[in-house]
Tab-separated table of C-alpha atoms in Angstrom:
chain	number	residue	atom	x	y	z
A	377	MET	CA	0.123	0.168	-0.083
A	378	ALA	CA	1.144	3.265	-0.801
A	379	HIS	CA	-0.342	7.128	0.206
A	380	CYS	CA	-2.510	8.413	-2.355
A	381	PRO	CA	-1.209	11.102	-4.545
A	382	ASP	CA	-4.733	12.804	-5.515
A	383	CYS	CA	-5.823	13.154	-2.108
A	384	ASP	CA	-5.831	17.096	-0.785
A	385	SER	CA	-2.689	16.571	1.393
A	386	VAL	CA	-0.706	14.385	3.426
A	387	ARG	CA	-1.164	12.617	6.805
A	388	MET	CA	2.241	12.601	8.106
A	389	PHE	CA	2.431	10.820	11.224
A	390	CYS	CA	1.109	8.254	10.181
A	391	ASP	CA	3.259	5.053	9.105
A	392	PRO	CA	4.216	5.300	6.271
A	393	PRO	CA	2.118	8.641	5.085
A	394	GLU	CA	-1.095	8.264	3.757
A	395	GLY	CA	-3.665	11.012	2.150
A	396	ASN	CA	-5.736	12.470	3.898
A	397	GLY	CA	-8.992	10.934	1.528
A	398	LYS	CA	-10.508	14.438	1.037
A	399	CYS	CA	-11.120	15.596	-2.917
A	400	SER	CA	-8.166	17.796	-3.911
A	401	ALA	CA	-10.726	19.558	-5.969
A	402	CYS	CA	-13.095	20.653	-3.974
A	403	HIS	CA	-10.802	20.214	-0.467
A	404	GLY	CA	-13.482	17.832	1.016
A	405	THR	CA	-16.306	20.095	0.841
A	406	GLY	CA	-18.161	18.309	-2.043
A	407	PHE	CA	-18.865	21.690	-3.726
A	408	SER	CA	-16.808	23.213	-6.770
A	409	ASP	CA	-15.122	26.447	-6.101
A	410	ILE	CA	-17.516	28.698	-8.790
A	411	SER	CA	-18.438	31.432	-6.289
A	412	ASP	CA	-16.215	34.225	-5.018
A	413	SER	CA	-19.189	36.145	-3.649
A	414	VAL	CA	-22.877	35.791	-2.379
A	415	GLU	CA	-24.152	37.503	-5.477
A	416	THR	CA	-22.883	34.919	-7.599
A	417	GLU	CA	-24.124	31.838	-5.544
A	418	PHE	CA	-27.757	33.499	-5.721
A	419	LEU	CA	-27.476	33.703	-9.673
A	420	ASN	CA	-26.238	30.228	-9.980
A	421	GLY	CA	-28.515	28.706	-7.513
A	422	GLY	CA	-26.851	27.825	-5.037
A	423	LEU	CA	-23.231	25.823	-5.254
A	424	SER	CA	-22.659	23.390	-7.492
A	425	SER	CA	-21.452	19.911	-6.837
A	426	CYS	CA	-17.834	19.071	-7.131
A	427	GLU	CA	-17.151	17.790	-11.044
A	428	GLU	CA	-14.264	15.556	-9.508
A	429	CYS	CA	-15.865	13.697	-6.401
A	430	TYR	CA	-19.551	14.049	-7.747
A	431	GLY	CA	-20.525	16.107	-4.407
A	432	THR	CA	-19.086	13.794	-1.743
A	433	GLY	CA	-16.059	15.332	-1.269
A	434	LEU	CA	-13.951	11.837	-0.874
A	435	CYS	CA	-10.971	11.588	-3.337
A	436	PRO	CA	-11.706	9.813	-6.502
A	437	THR	CA	-8.594	7.920	-6.605
A	438	CYS	CA	-8.622	6.411	-3.405
A	439	SER	CA	-12.049	6.326	-2.249
A	440	GLY	CA	-11.587	8.428	0.687
A	441	SER	CA	-9.156	5.719	2.288
A	442	GLY	CA	-5.734	7.759	1.443
A	443	VAL	CA	-3.771	4.804	0.040
A	444	VAL	CA	-3.739	3.035	-3.139
A	445	GLU	CA	-2.179	-0.126	-3.839
A	446	GLU	CA	1.221	-0.169	-6.004
A	447	GLU	CA	-0.465	-1.646	-8.789
A	448	GLU	CA	-2.871	1.728	-9.034
A	449	LEU	CA	-0.062	3.942	-9.119
A	450	GLN	CA	1.817	2.179	-12.006
A	451	ILE	CA	-1.280	1.953	-13.883
A	452	ALA	CA	-2.168	5.610	-13.437
A	453	ALA	CA	1.564	6.547	-14.301
């Protein structure tokens, strides 16, 4: 097992280090960062779901576990 390279950040105090399991696109919120202001949110009808994790807030590569199999890393490269 290896830490997931696609998570938002890495947990350093694990042995071995692992990803935090959060989507790096939305930082675990489940929403896209389309709005810079309240007016933009209102005009767009609210926040939209993150296109990477589809609103779950979990890293799509490791499904929120923070680790991936070594074979998955080789396939992704």
